[in-house]
PDB file of C-alpha atoms in Angstrom:
ATOM      1  CA  UNK U  54      19.611   2.578   2.508  1.00  0.00           C
ATOM      2  CA  UNK U  55      17.181  -0.221   1.703  1.00  0.00           C
ATOM      3  CA  UNK U  56      19.426  -3.672   1.978  1.00  0.00           C
ATOM      4  CA  UNK U  57      20.081  -5.745  -1.458  1.00  0.00           C
ATOM      5  CA  UNK U  58      21.852  -8.876   0.388  1.00  0.00           C
ATOM      6  CA  UNK U  59      21.124 -12.208  -0.750  1.00  0.00           C
ATOM      7  CA  UNK U  60      19.302 -14.753   1.859  1.00  0.00           C
ATOM      8  CA  UNK U  61      20.638 -17.978   1.945  1.00  0.00           C
ATOM      9  CA  UNK U  62      17.992 -20.883   1.564  1.00  0.00           C
ATOM     10  CA  UNK U  63      17.748 -21.188   4.857  1.00  0.00           C
ATOM     11  CA  UNK U  64      16.356 -18.171   5.198  1.00  0.00           C
ATOM     12  CA  UNK U  65      12.577 -18.023   5.443  1.00  0.00           C
ATOM     13  CA  UNK U  66      11.583 -14.723   4.624  1.00  0.00           C
ATOM     14  CA  UNK U  67       8.357 -12.267   4.203  1.00  0.00           C
ATOM     15  CA  UNK U  68       5.504 -14.377   2.308  1.00  0.00           C
ATOM     16  CA  UNK U  69       2.661 -12.298   0.239  1.00  0.00           C
ATOM     17  CA  UNK U  70       0.166 -14.423  -0.796  1.00  0.00           C
ATOM     18  CA  UNK U  71      -2.379 -14.206  -3.668  1.00  0.00           C
ATOM     19  CA  UNK U  72      -5.323 -15.983  -3.687  1.00  0.00           C
ATOM     20  CA  UNK U  73      -7.562 -16.119  -6.836  1.00  0.00           C
ATOM     21  CA  UNK U  74     -10.879 -17.192  -7.852  1.00  0.00           C
ATOM     22  CA  UNK U  75     -12.299 -19.347 -10.170  1.00  0.00           C
ATOM     23  CA  UNK U  76     -13.503 -16.030 -12.147  1.00  0.00           C
ATOM     24  CA  UNK U  77     -11.983 -14.838 -15.110  1.00  0.00           C
ATOM     25  CA  UNK U  78     -10.661 -11.805 -17.004  1.00  0.00           C
ATOM     26  CA  UNK U  79      -9.948  -8.061 -15.511  1.00  0.00           C
ATOM     27  CA  UNK U  80     -10.903  -5.896 -12.848  1.00  0.00           C
ATOM     28  CA  UNK U  81     -10.235  -8.761 -10.102  1.00  0.00           C
ATOM     29  CA  UNK U  82     -11.165  -7.650  -6.186  1.00  0.00           C
ATOM     30  CA  UNK U  83      -8.047  -8.127  -4.456  1.00  0.00           C
ATOM     31  CA  UNK U  84      -7.579  -8.459  -1.024  1.00  0.00           C
ATOM     32  CA  UNK U  85      -4.127  -6.053  -0.375  1.00  0.00           C
ATOM     33  CA  UNK U  86      -3.697  -6.670   4.004  1.00  0.00           C
ATOM     34  CA  UNK U  87      -5.254  -4.195   6.385  1.00  0.00           C
ATOM     35  CA  UNK U  88      -4.532  -0.390   5.946  1.00  0.00           C
ATOM     36  CA  UNK U  89      -0.999   0.665   7.527  1.00  0.00           C
ATOM     37  CA  UNK U  90       0.406  -3.065   7.232  1.00  0.00           C
ATOM     38  CA  UNK U  91       3.517  -4.162   5.354  1.00  0.00           C
ATOM     39  CA  UNK U  92       1.239  -6.038   3.535  1.00  0.00           C
ATOM     40  CA  UNK U  93      -0.622  -3.782   1.889  1.00  0.00           C
ATOM     41  CA  UNK U  94       2.717  -1.855   0.992  1.00  0.00           C
ATOM     42  CA  UNK U  95       4.204  -4.770  -0.278  1.00  0.00           C
ATOM     43  CA  UNK U  96       1.243  -5.887  -2.533  1.00  0.00           C
ATOM     44  CA  UNK U  97       0.927  -2.526  -4.198  1.00  0.00           C
ATOM     45  CA  UNK U  98       4.902  -2.842  -4.842  1.00  0.00           C
ATOM     46  CA  UNK U  99       4.199  -6.079  -6.748  1.00  0.00           C
ATOM     47  CA  UNK U 100       0.980  -4.994  -8.520  1.00  0.00           C
ATOM     48  CA  UNK U 101       2.685  -2.427 -10.081  1.00  0.00           C
ATOM     49  CA  UNK U 102       5.818  -4.512 -10.783  1.00  0.00           C
ATOM     50  CA  UNK U 103       3.526  -6.663 -13.113  1.00  0.00           C
ATOM     51  CA  UNK U 104       1.937  -3.087 -14.246  1.00  0.00           C
ATOM     52  CA  UNK U 105      -1.288  -3.369 -12.580  1.00  0.00           C
ATOM     53  CA  UNK U 106      -2.678   0.134 -11.382  1.00  0.00           C
ATOM     54  CA  UNK U 107      -5.214   0.774  -8.658  1.00  0.00           C
ATOM     55  CA  UNK U 108      -8.044   1.275 -11.657  1.00  0.00           C
ATOM     56  CA  UNK U 109      -7.190  -2.366 -12.585  1.00  0.00           C
ATOM     57  CA  UNK U 110      -8.777  -4.067  -9.764  1.00  0.00           C
ATOM     58  CA  UNK U 111     -10.967  -3.912  -6.495  1.00  0.00           C
ATOM     59  CA  UNK U 112      -8.842  -3.242  -3.314  1.00  0.00           C
ATOM     60  CA  UNK U 113     -10.088  -5.237  -0.430  1.00  0.00           C
ATOM     61  CA  UNK U 114      -8.283  -4.260   2.833  1.00  0.00           C
ATOM     62  CA  UNK U 115      -9.035  -7.366   4.811  1.00  0.00           C
ATOM     63  CA  UNK U 116      -6.361  -9.808   7.208  1.00  0.00           C
ATOM     64  CA  UNK U 117      -5.790 -13.064   5.534  1.00  0.00           C
ATOM     65  CA  UNK U 118      -7.922 -14.518   7.984  1.00  0.00           C
ATOM     66  CA  UNK U 119     -11.078 -12.756   6.583  1.00  0.00           C
ATOM     67  CA  UNK U 120      -9.422 -13.041   2.698  1.00  0.00           C
ATOM     68  CA  UNK U 121      -9.297 -16.523   2.948  1.00  0.00           C
ATOM     69  CA  UNK U 122     -12.626 -16.902   3.979  1.00  0.00           C
ATOM     70  CA  UNK U 123     -13.745 -14.245   0.954  1.00  0.00           C
ATOM     71  CA  UNK U 124     -11.709 -16.663  -1.444  1.00  0.00           C
ATOM     72  CA  UNK U 125     -13.218 -19.789  -0.638  1.00  0.00           C
ATOM     73  CA  UNK U 126     -16.239 -18.233  -0.976  1.00  0.00           C
ATOM     74  CA  UNK U 127     -15.572 -16.765  -4.488  1.00  0.00           C
ATOM     75  CA  UNK U 128     -16.031 -13.153  -3.487  1.00  0.00           C
ATOM     76  CA  UNK U 129     -11.895 -12.672  -3.270  1.00  0.00           C
ATOM     77  CA  UNK U 130     -10.485 -13.102  -6.265  1.00  0.00           C
ATOM     78  CA  UNK U 131      -7.066 -11.985  -4.888  1.00  0.00           C
ATOM     79  CA  UNK U 132      -5.779 -12.058  -1.039  1.00  0.00           C
ATOM     80  CA  UNK U 133      -2.388 -10.572  -0.243  1.00  0.00           C
ATOM     81  CA  UNK U 134      -0.987 -11.610   3.310  1.00  0.00           C
ATOM     82  CA  UNK U 135       2.134 -12.133   5.118  1.00  0.00           C
ATOM     83  CA  UNK U 136       3.163 -15.271   7.187  1.00  0.00           C
ATOM     84  CA  UNK U 137       5.632 -17.896   7.388  1.00  0.00           C
ATOM     85  CA  UNK U 138       7.137 -20.912   6.071  1.00  0.00           C
ATOM     86  CA  UNK U 139       4.878 -23.331   5.620  1.00  0.00           C
ATOM     87  CA  UNK U 140       2.277 -21.449   6.372  1.00  0.00           C
ATOM     88  CA  UNK U 141      -0.899 -23.082   8.322  1.00  0.00           C
ATOM     89  CA  UNK U 142      -3.388 -20.376   7.076  1.00  0.00           C
ATOM     90  CA  UNK U 143      -2.674 -22.169   3.216  1.00  0.00           C
ATOM     91  CA  UNK U 144      -2.805 -25.121   4.230  1.00  0.00           C
ATOM     92  CA  UNK U 145      -6.178 -24.718   5.862  1.00  0.00           C
ATOM     93  CA  UNK U 146      -6.857 -23.634   2.555  1.00  0.00           C
ATOM     94  CA  UNK U 147      -6.023 -26.643   1.116  1.00  0.00           C
ATOM     95  CA  UNK U 148      -7.587 -28.677   3.190  1.00  0.00           C
ATOM     96  CA  UNK U 149     -11.259 -26.697   2.679  1.00  0.00           C
ATOM     97  CA  UNK U 150     -11.069 -25.649  -1.450  1.00  0.00           C
ATOM     98  CA  UNK U 151      -8.630 -28.799  -2.260  1.00  0.00           C
ATOM     99  CA  UNK U 152      -7.435 -27.149  -5.103  1.00  0.00           C
ATOM    100  CA  UNK U 153      -4.757 -24.651  -4.040  1.00  0.00           C
ATOM    101  CA  UNK U 154      -1.997 -23.680  -6.697  1.00  0.00           C
ATOM    102  CA  UNK U 155       0.992 -21.455  -6.303  1.00  0.00           C
ATOM    103  CA  UNK U 156       1.985 -18.731  -8.696  1.00  0.00           C
ATOM    104  CA  UNK U 157       6.168 -17.939  -9.074  1.00  0.00           C
ATOM    105  CA  UNK U 158       6.554 -14.159  -9.397  1.00  0.00           C
ATOM    106  CA  UNK U 159       8.446 -13.729 -12.571  1.00  0.00           C
ATOM    107  CA  UNK U 160      12.312 -13.072 -13.134  1.00  0.00           C
ATOM    108  CA  UNK U 161      11.439  -9.248 -14.402  1.00  0.00           C
ATOM    109  CA  UNK U 162       8.944  -8.571 -11.509  1.00  0.00           C
ATOM    110  CA  UNK U 163      11.751 -10.060  -8.811  1.00  0.00           C
ATOM    111  CA  UNK U 164      14.129  -7.875 -10.549  1.00  0.00           C
ATOM    112  CA  UNK U 165      11.581  -4.879  -9.666  1.00  0.00           C
ATOM    113  CA  UNK U 166      10.956  -5.538  -6.367  1.00  0.00           C
ATOM    114  CA  UNK U 167      15.291  -5.771  -5.237  1.00  0.00           C
ATOM    115  CA  UNK U 168      15.564  -2.613  -7.133  1.00  0.00           C
ATOM    116  CA  UNK U 169      12.872  -0.771  -5.553  1.00  0.00           C
ATOM    117  CA  UNK U 170      12.564  -2.586  -2.035  1.00  0.00           C
ATOM    118  CA  UNK U 171      14.852  -4.535   0.781  1.00  0.00           C
ATOM    119  CA  UNK U 172      12.592  -7.760  -0.479  1.00  0.00           C
ATOM    120  CA  UNK U 173      15.189 -10.474  -1.930  1.00  0.00           C
ATOM    121  CA  UNK U 174      14.641 -13.496  -4.406  1.00  0.00           C
ATOM    122  CA  UNK U 175      13.768 -16.866  -2.999  1.00  0.00           C
ATOM    123  CA  UNK U 176      12.803 -20.398  -3.587  1.00  0.00           C
ATOM    124  CA  UNK U 177      10.413 -22.168  -2.287  1.00  0.00           C
ATOM    125  CA  UNK U 178      11.320 -25.943  -2.316  1.00  0.00           C
ATOM    126  CA  UNK U 179       8.583 -28.238  -3.927  1.00  0.00           C
ATOM    127  CA  UNK U 180       8.693 -30.222  -0.591  1.00  0.00           C
ATOM    128  CA  UNK U 181       7.351 -27.461   1.335  1.00  0.00           C
ATOM    129  CA  UNK U 182       3.193 -27.965   0.178  1.00  0.00           C
ATOM    130  CA  UNK U 183       1.726 -31.116  -0.835  1.00  0.00           C
ATOM    131  CA  UNK U 184      -0.018 -29.394  -3.993  1.00  0.00           C
ATOM    132  CA  UNK U 185       3.116 -27.603  -5.182  1.00  0.00           C
ATOM    133  CA  UNK U 186       4.169 -29.618  -8.443  1.00  0.00           C
ATOM    134  CA  UNK U 187       7.252 -27.513  -8.797  1.00  0.00           C
ATOM    135  CA  UNK U 188       9.704 -24.690  -7.206  1.00  0.00           C
ATOM    136  CA  UNK U 189       8.172 -21.280  -6.969  1.00  0.00           C
ATOM    137  CA  UNK U 190      10.150 -18.313  -7.070  1.00  0.00           C
ATOM    138  CA  UNK U 191       9.321 -15.231  -4.670  1.00  0.00           C
ATOM    139  CA  UNK U 192      10.606 -12.839  -2.453  1.00  0.00           C
ATOM    140  CA  UNK U 193      11.592 -12.920   0.941  1.00  0.00           C
ATOM    141  CA  UNK U 194      12.606 -10.644   4.129  1.00  0.00           C
ATOM    142  CA  UNK U 195      12.611 -11.048   7.979  1.00  0.00           C
ATOM    143  CA  UNK U 196       9.963 -10.582  10.789  1.00  0.00           C
ATOM    144  CA  UNK U 197      12.002  -8.735  14.071  1.00  0.00           C
ATOM    145  CA  UNK U 198      10.828  -7.235  17.268  1.00  0.00           C
ATOM    146  CA  UNK U 199      11.021  -3.529  17.938  1.00  0.00           C
ATOM    147  CA  UNK U 200      11.136  -2.333  21.343  1.00  0.00           C
ATOM    148  CA  UNK U 201      10.128   1.605  22.490  1.00  0.00           C
ATOM    149  CA  UNK U 202      13.203   3.416  23.912  1.00  0.00           C
ATOM    150  CA  UNK U 203      11.093   5.832  25.225  1.00  0.00           C
ATOM    151  CA  UNK U 204       9.050   2.872  27.598  1.00  0.00           C
ATOM    152  CA  UNK U 205      11.879  -0.145  27.692  1.00  0.00           C
ATOM    153  CA  UNK U 206      14.749   0.236  29.760  1.00  0.00           C
ATOM    154  CA  UNK U 207      17.914  -1.721  29.794  1.00  0.00           C
ATOM    155  CA  UNK U 208      17.313  -3.818  31.625  1.00  0.00           C
ATOM    156  CA  UNK U 209      14.091  -5.120  30.597  1.00  0.00           C
ATOM    157  CA  UNK U 210      15.688  -5.321  27.002  1.00  0.00           C
ATOM    158  CA  UNK U 211      17.964  -7.245  27.763  1.00  0.00           C
ATOM    159  CA  UNK U 212      15.306 -10.072  29.610  1.00  0.00           C
ATOM    160  CA  UNK U 213      13.322  -9.807  26.324  1.00  0.00           C
ATOM    161  CA  UNK U 214      16.268 -10.260  24.451  1.00  0.00           C
ATOM    162  CA  UNK U 215      17.513 -13.103  26.594  1.00  0.00           C
ATOM    163  CA  UNK U 216      13.875 -14.371  26.717  1.00  0.00           C
ATOM    164  CA  UNK U 217      13.083 -15.080  23.239  1.00  0.00           C
ATOM    165  CA  UNK U 218      16.571 -17.214  22.892  1.00  0.00           C
ATOM    166  CA  UNK U 219      16.344 -19.118  25.736  1.00  0.00           C
ATOM    167  CA  UNK U 220      12.964 -19.443  26.958  1.00  0.00           C
ATOM    168  CA  UNK U 221      11.598 -20.437  22.903  1.00  0.00           C
ATOM    169  CA  UNK U 222      11.195 -24.189  23.417  1.00  0.00           C
ATOM    170  CA  UNK U 223       8.745 -23.028  25.709  1.00  0.00           C
ATOM    171  CA  UNK U 224       6.397 -21.702  22.422  1.00  0.00           C
ATOM    172  CA  UNK U 225       4.354 -24.377  20.657  1.00  0.00           C
ATOM    173  CA  UNK U 226       3.950 -22.346  17.273  1.00  0.00           C
ATOM    174  CA  UNK U 227       6.243 -23.575  14.344  1.00  0.00           C
ATOM    175  CA  UNK U 228       7.819 -20.336  13.445  1.00  0.00           C
ATOM    176  CA  UNK U 229       9.411 -20.197  17.239  1.00  0.00           C
ATOM    177  CA  UNK U 230      11.984 -23.040  15.764  1.00  0.00           C
ATOM    178  CA  UNK U 231      13.988 -19.780  14.271  1.00  0.00           C
ATOM    179  CA  UNK U 232      14.135 -17.850  17.645  1.00  0.00           C
ATOM    180  CA  UNK U 233      18.108 -19.233  18.447  1.00  0.00           C
ATOM    181  CA  UNK U 234      21.057 -17.362  19.214  1.00  0.00           C
ATOM    182  CA  UNK U 235      22.254 -18.049  15.855  1.00  0.00           C
ATOM    183  CA  UNK U 236      19.712 -16.363  14.035  1.00  0.00           C
ATOM    184  CA  UNK U 237      19.539 -13.396  16.850  1.00  0.00           C
ATOM    185  CA  UNK U 238      20.676 -10.493  14.825  1.00  0.00           C
ATOM    186  CA  UNK U 239      18.641 -11.063  11.405  1.00  0.00           C
ATOM    187  CA  UNK U 240      17.158  -8.377   9.851  1.00  0.00           C
ATOM    188  CA  UNK U 241      19.454  -6.063  12.601  1.00  0.00           C
ATOM    189  CA  UNK U 242      21.275  -4.677   9.695  1.00  0.00           C
ATOM    190  CA  UNK U 243      21.207  -0.718   9.798  1.00  0.00           C
ATOM    191  CA  UNK U 244      18.933  -0.862  12.407  1.00  0.00           C
ATOM    192  CA  UNK U 245      19.734   0.575  15.830  1.00  0.00           C
ATOM    193  CA  UNK U 246      19.757  -1.590  18.495  1.00  0.00           C
ATOM    194  CA  UNK U 247      18.433  -1.354  21.979  1.00  0.00           C
ATOM    195  CA  UNK U 248      21.345  -1.346  24.376  1.00  0.00           C
ATOM    196  CA  UNK U 249      20.267  -4.014  26.683  1.00  0.00           C
ATOM    197  CA  UNK U 250      19.796  -6.851  23.745  1.00  0.00           C
ATOM    198  CA  UNK U 251      22.870  -5.293  22.597  1.00  0.00           C
ATOM    199  CA  UNK U 252      24.564  -6.295  26.252  1.00  0.00           C
ATOM    200  CA  UNK U 253      23.170  -9.971  26.199  1.00  0.00           C
ATOM    201  CA  UNK U 254      23.901 -10.852  22.511  1.00  0.00           C
ATOM    202  CA  UNK U 255      27.613  -9.511  23.201  1.00  0.00           C
ATOM    203  CA  UNK U 256      27.386 -11.720  26.415  1.00  0.00           C
ATOM    204  CA  UNK U 257      26.677 -14.425  24.178  1.00  0.00           C
ATOM    205  CA  UNK U 258      29.690 -14.079  22.313  1.00  0.00           C
ATOM    206  CA  UNK U 259      27.934 -12.738  18.928  1.00  0.00           C
ATOM    207  CA  UNK U 260      29.914  -9.377  17.359  1.00  0.00           C
ATOM    208  CA  UNK U 261      27.183  -6.469  17.285  1.00  0.00           C
ATOM    209  CA  UNK U 262      28.079  -3.380  14.950  1.00  0.00           C
ATOM    210  CA  UNK U 263      24.629  -1.617  14.701  1.00  0.00           C
ATOM    211  CA  UNK U 264      24.815   1.625  16.142  1.00  0.00           C
ATOM    212  CA  UNK U 265      23.416   1.713  19.503  1.00  0.00           C
ATOM    213  CA  UNK U 266      19.910   3.240  20.722  1.00  0.00           C
ATOM    214  CA  UNK U 267      19.600   6.153  22.938  1.00  0.00           C
ATOM    215  CA  UNK U 268      16.966   5.042  25.636  1.00  0.00           C
ATOM    216  CA  UNK U 269      14.785   8.035  27.505  1.00  0.00           C
ATOM    217  CA  UNK U 270      13.197   6.267  29.639  1.00  0.00           C
ATOM    218  CA  UNK U 271      11.418   8.294  32.420  1.00  0.00           C
ATOM    219  CA  UNK U 272       9.559   5.394  34.570  1.00  0.00           C
ATOM    220  CA  UNK U 273       9.829   1.909  34.726  1.00  0.00           C
ATOM    221  CA  UNK U 274       6.564  -0.117  33.183  1.00  0.00           C
ATOM    222  CA  UNK U 275       5.190  -3.467  33.960  1.00  0.00           C
ATOM    223  CA  UNK U 276       2.425  -3.488  32.343  1.00  0.00           C
ATOM    224  CA  UNK U 277       3.393  -3.401  28.179  1.00  0.00           C
ATOM    225  CA  UNK U 278       1.970  -3.465  24.901  1.00  0.00           C
ATOM    226  CA  UNK U 279       2.577  -5.973  22.219  1.00  0.00           C
ATOM    227  CA  UNK U 280       1.767  -5.102  19.040  1.00  0.00           C
ATOM    228  CA  UNK U 281       1.172  -8.513  16.338  1.00  0.00           C
ATOM    229  CA  UNK U 282      -0.898  -8.457  13.417  1.00  0.00           C
ATOM    230  CA  UNK U 283      -4.048  -9.547  12.273  1.00  0.00           C
ATOM    231  CA  UNK U 284      -5.954 -13.472  13.910  1.00  0.00           C
ATOM    232  CA  UNK U 285      -5.458 -15.142  10.632  1.00  0.00           C
ATOM    233  CA  UNK U 286      -1.565 -14.220  10.077  1.00  0.00           C
ATOM    234  CA  UNK U 287       1.768 -15.702  11.984  1.00  0.00           C
ATOM    235  CA  UNK U 288       2.065 -12.786  14.277  1.00  0.00           C
ATOM    236  CA  UNK U 289      -0.785 -12.559  16.272  1.00  0.00           C
ATOM    237  CA  UNK U 290      -0.699 -16.404  17.529  1.00  0.00           C
ATOM    238  CA  UNK U 291       3.025 -16.767  18.102  1.00  0.00           C
ATOM    239  CA  UNK U 292       3.163 -13.225  19.308  1.00  0.00           C
ATOM    240  CA  UNK U 293       0.437 -14.156  21.899  1.00  0.00           C
ATOM    241  CA  UNK U 294       2.847 -17.139  23.071  1.00  0.00           C
ATOM    242  CA  UNK U 295       5.792 -14.761  22.938  1.00  0.00           C
ATOM    243  CA  UNK U 296       4.119 -12.646  25.606  1.00  0.00           C
ATOM    244  CA  UNK U 297       2.728 -15.622  27.655  1.00  0.00           C
ATOM    245  CA  UNK U 298       6.667 -16.652  28.156  1.00  0.00           C
ATOM    246  CA  UNK U 299       7.907 -13.253  28.532  1.00  0.00           C
ATOM    247  CA  UNK U 300       5.298 -13.247  31.346  1.00  0.00           C
ATOM    248  CA  UNK U 301       5.762 -16.537  32.993  1.00  0.00           C
ATOM    249  CA  UNK U 302      10.333 -15.551  32.863  1.00  0.00           C
ATOM    250  CA  UNK U 303      10.187 -12.184  33.376  1.00  0.00           C
ATOM    251  CA  UNK U 304       9.077 -11.484  37.502  1.00  0.00           C
ATOM    252  CA  UNK U 305       6.488  -8.618  37.719  1.00  0.00           C
ATOM    253  CA  UNK U 306       6.030  -7.940  33.729  1.00  0.00           C
ATOM    254  CA  UNK U 307       2.434  -8.233  32.307  1.00  0.00           C
ATOM    255  CA  UNK U 308       2.050  -8.220  28.596  1.00  0.00           C
ATOM    256  CA  UNK U 309      -0.961  -7.597  26.628  1.00  0.00           C
ATOM    257  CA  UNK U 310      -0.712  -8.712  22.793  1.00  0.00           C
ATOM    258  CA  UNK U 311      -3.151  -6.630  20.667  1.00  0.00           C
ATOM    259  CA  UNK U 312      -4.578  -7.759  17.116  1.00  0.00           C
ATOM    260  CA  UNK U 313      -3.155  -4.515  15.120  1.00  0.00           C
ATOM    261  CA  UNK U 314      -2.496  -4.315  11.416  1.00  0.00           C
ATOM    262  CA  UNK U 315       1.223  -5.855  11.505  1.00  0.00           C
ATOM    263  CA  UNK U 316       4.569  -3.686  10.667  1.00  0.00           C
ATOM    264  CA  UNK U 317       3.545  -0.001   9.757  1.00  0.00           C
ATOM    265  CA  UNK U 318       0.859   0.474  11.986  1.00  0.00           C
ATOM    266  CA  UNK U 319       2.847  -1.501  15.033  1.00  0.00           C
ATOM    267  CA  UNK U 320       5.577   0.883  13.773  1.00  0.00           C
ATOM    268  CA  UNK U 321       3.497   3.974  13.985  1.00  0.00           C
ATOM    269  CA  UNK U 322       2.066   3.151  17.419  1.00  0.00           C
ATOM    270  CA  UNK U 323       5.716   2.331  18.899  1.00  0.00           C
ATOM    271  CA  UNK U 324       6.378   6.180  17.193  1.00  0.00           C
ATOM    272  CA  UNK U 325       3.157   7.959  19.070  1.00  0.00           C
ATOM    273  CA  UNK U 326       3.711   6.357  22.776  1.00  0.00           C
ATOM    274  CA  UNK U 327       0.869   3.921  21.829  1.00  0.00           C
ATOM    275  CA  UNK U 328       2.684   0.897  22.207  1.00  0.00           C
ATOM    276  CA  UNK U 329       6.062  -0.547  23.558  1.00  0.00           C
ATOM    277  CA  UNK U 330       6.884  -3.750  21.483  1.00  0.00           C
ATOM    278  CA  UNK U 331       5.767  -4.263  18.024  1.00  0.00           C
ATOM    279  CA  UNK U 332       6.308  -7.514  15.436  1.00  0.00           C
ATOM    280  CA  UNK U 333       7.487  -6.283  11.760  1.00  0.00           C
ATOM    281  CA  UNK U 334       8.884  -7.146   8.573  1.00  0.00           C
ATOM    282  CA  UNK U 335      12.779  -5.694   8.522  1.00  0.00           C
ATOM    283  CA  UNK U 336      12.142  -3.381   5.541  1.00  0.00           C
ATOM    284  CA  UNK U 337       9.381  -1.154   7.005  1.00  0.00           C
ATOM    285  CA  UNK U 338      11.350  -0.935  10.066  1.00  0.00           C
ATOM    286  CA  UNK U 339      14.510   0.753   8.341  1.00  0.00           C
ATOM    287  CA  UNK U 340      12.431   2.636   6.254  1.00  0.00           C
ATOM    288  CA  UNK U 341      10.487   3.924   9.846  1.00  0.00           C
ATOM    289  CA  UNK U 342      14.014   5.115  11.101  1.00  0.00           C
ATOM    290  CA  UNK U 343      14.765   6.357   8.089  1.00  0.00           C
ATOM    291  CA  UNK U 344      11.885   8.110   7.127  1.00  0.00           C
ATOM    292  CA  UNK U 345      11.613   6.613   4.207  1.00  0.00           C
ATOM    293  CA  UNK U 346       8.513   4.843   1.990  1.00  0.00           C
ATOM    294  CA  UNK U 347       5.411   4.987   4.551  1.00  0.00           C
ATOM    295  CA  UNK U 348       7.070   6.684   7.365  1.00  0.00           C
ATOM    296  CA  UNK U 349       8.382   9.606   4.488  1.00  0.00           C
ATOM    297  CA  UNK U 350       8.065  13.157   7.070  1.00  0.00           C
ATOM    298  CA  UNK U 351       6.740  10.444   9.932  1.00  0.00           C
ATOM    299  CA  UNK U 352       9.967   9.127  10.745  1.00  0.00           C
ATOM    300  CA  UNK U 353      10.340   6.541  14.168  1.00  0.00           C
ATOM    301  CA  UNK U 354      13.294   8.045  16.559  1.00  0.00           C
ATOM    302  CA  UNK U 355      12.316   6.037  19.254  1.00  0.00           C
ATOM    303  CA  UNK U 356      12.282   2.557  18.003  1.00  0.00           C
ATOM    304  CA  UNK U 357      15.417  -0.283  18.701  1.00  0.00           C
ATOM    305  CA  UNK U 358      15.669  -3.388  17.314  1.00  0.00           C
ATOM    306  CA  UNK U 359      15.579  -6.221  20.266  1.00  0.00           C
ATOM    307  CA  UNK U 360      15.415  -9.321  18.339  1.00  0.00           C
ATOM    308  CA  UNK U 361      15.103 -11.740  15.069  1.00  0.00           C
ATOM    309  CA  UNK U 362      11.582 -13.366  15.662  1.00  0.00           C
ATOM    310  CA  UNK U 363      11.237 -15.736  12.253  1.00  0.00           C
ATOM    311  CA  UNK U 364      11.937 -15.310   8.507  1.00  0.00           C
ATOM    312  CA  UNK U 365       9.169 -15.135   5.829  1.00  0.00           C
ATOM    313  CA  UNK U 366       8.214 -15.686   2.726  1.00  0.00           C
ATOM    314  CA  UNK U 367       5.958 -13.749  -0.257  1.00  0.00           C
ATOM    315  CA  UNK U 368       3.721 -16.885  -1.492  1.00  0.00           C
ATOM    316  CA  UNK U 369       1.067 -16.209  -4.341  1.00  0.00           C
ATOM    317  CA  UNK U 370      -1.778 -19.210  -4.193  1.00  0.00           C
ATOM    318  CA  UNK U 371      -4.676 -19.577  -6.682  1.00  0.00           C
ATOM    319  CA  UNK U 372      -7.031 -22.335  -7.545  1.00  0.00           C
ATOM    320  CA  UNK U 373      -6.473 -24.981 -10.151  1.00  0.00           C
ATOM    321  CA  UNK U 374      -9.957 -23.899 -11.439  1.00  0.00           C
ATOM    322  CA  UNK U 375      -9.282 -20.153 -12.119  1.00  0.00           C
ATOM    323  CA  UNK U 376      -7.371 -20.918 -14.653  1.00  0.00           C
ATOM    324  CA  UNK U 377      -4.688 -18.584 -14.364  1.00  0.00           C
ATOM    325  CA  UNK U 378      -1.181 -19.224 -14.534  1.00  0.00           C
ATOM    326  CA  UNK U 379       0.859 -15.355 -13.657  1.00  0.00           C
ATOM    327  CA  UNK U 380      -0.556 -12.337 -12.412  1.00  0.00           C
ATOM    328  CA  UNK U 381       0.444 -10.969 -16.145  1.00  0.00           C
ATOM    329  CA  UNK U 382      -2.952 -12.165 -16.727  1.00  0.00           C
ATOM    330  CA  UNK U 383      -4.348  -9.536 -14.287  1.00  0.00           C
ATOM    331  CA  UNK U 384      -3.597  -6.494 -16.513  1.00  0.00           C
TER     332      UNK U 384
END
């Protein structure tokens, strides 16, 4: 079942970035995100909301870092990425290009996205970026940490959740400010929770109503792999700091953070036993657990929620000199 619950203004969720170059007309070059990523999935959903089919654009499966370089060089017209708010990569693009413009999603497009996914309407305030001249209407979701129930023991799940909250101040990434006890269960609705994480949150006075995942840990691992995202996004640098903090605060633990295609790839890697921890948007996590969407016929039965990381927001950015005011113009 997909979530359709209105998030409050303070929630920062899923971010989509669409960057348009100065080229006019149809057949735009669109970076829709790496293969097996939630960016890739949500890009296609948003384009479908505007009636833009696969034959209407040239797809580039780039992470936002490489795509932003392509936008700056004029080789990519549209780039879609999933990042936090505010996004340093967007601010860097503005610093380089000097004419970044953010586009709103239409009411009809937002309604279509809400009807066909767990993403929900969100308003980006004008003061979020210096270059905005109005509020931006878009959609949002949550970034969460999922753990492999075949490799993460109850005690380790407890320690991971505890460290995410109690050692968040050691993390210098801007999005780490959202890893608080108050936010700890955001994005967890309808997901199975790791029993160790549940124990920690309940000790702190939180009410946990999630189904509890069953563990099947045959041996205790000290060397873990954390799936993040592309180097141009938020997951990779934030996950790198999270891994270092866990290593510094959990005795005998070594965690290697690895660059991936983000959400869908991380969940698939957990399912296949190739990853112990994965950062993901909560929407594909629900799909993975329920065997829906990208996971139809490939359900993930060995993943459990460990903690909320940060909220993400979908954003659409163009260049002022492109003359493009709406995605409607790409039909």
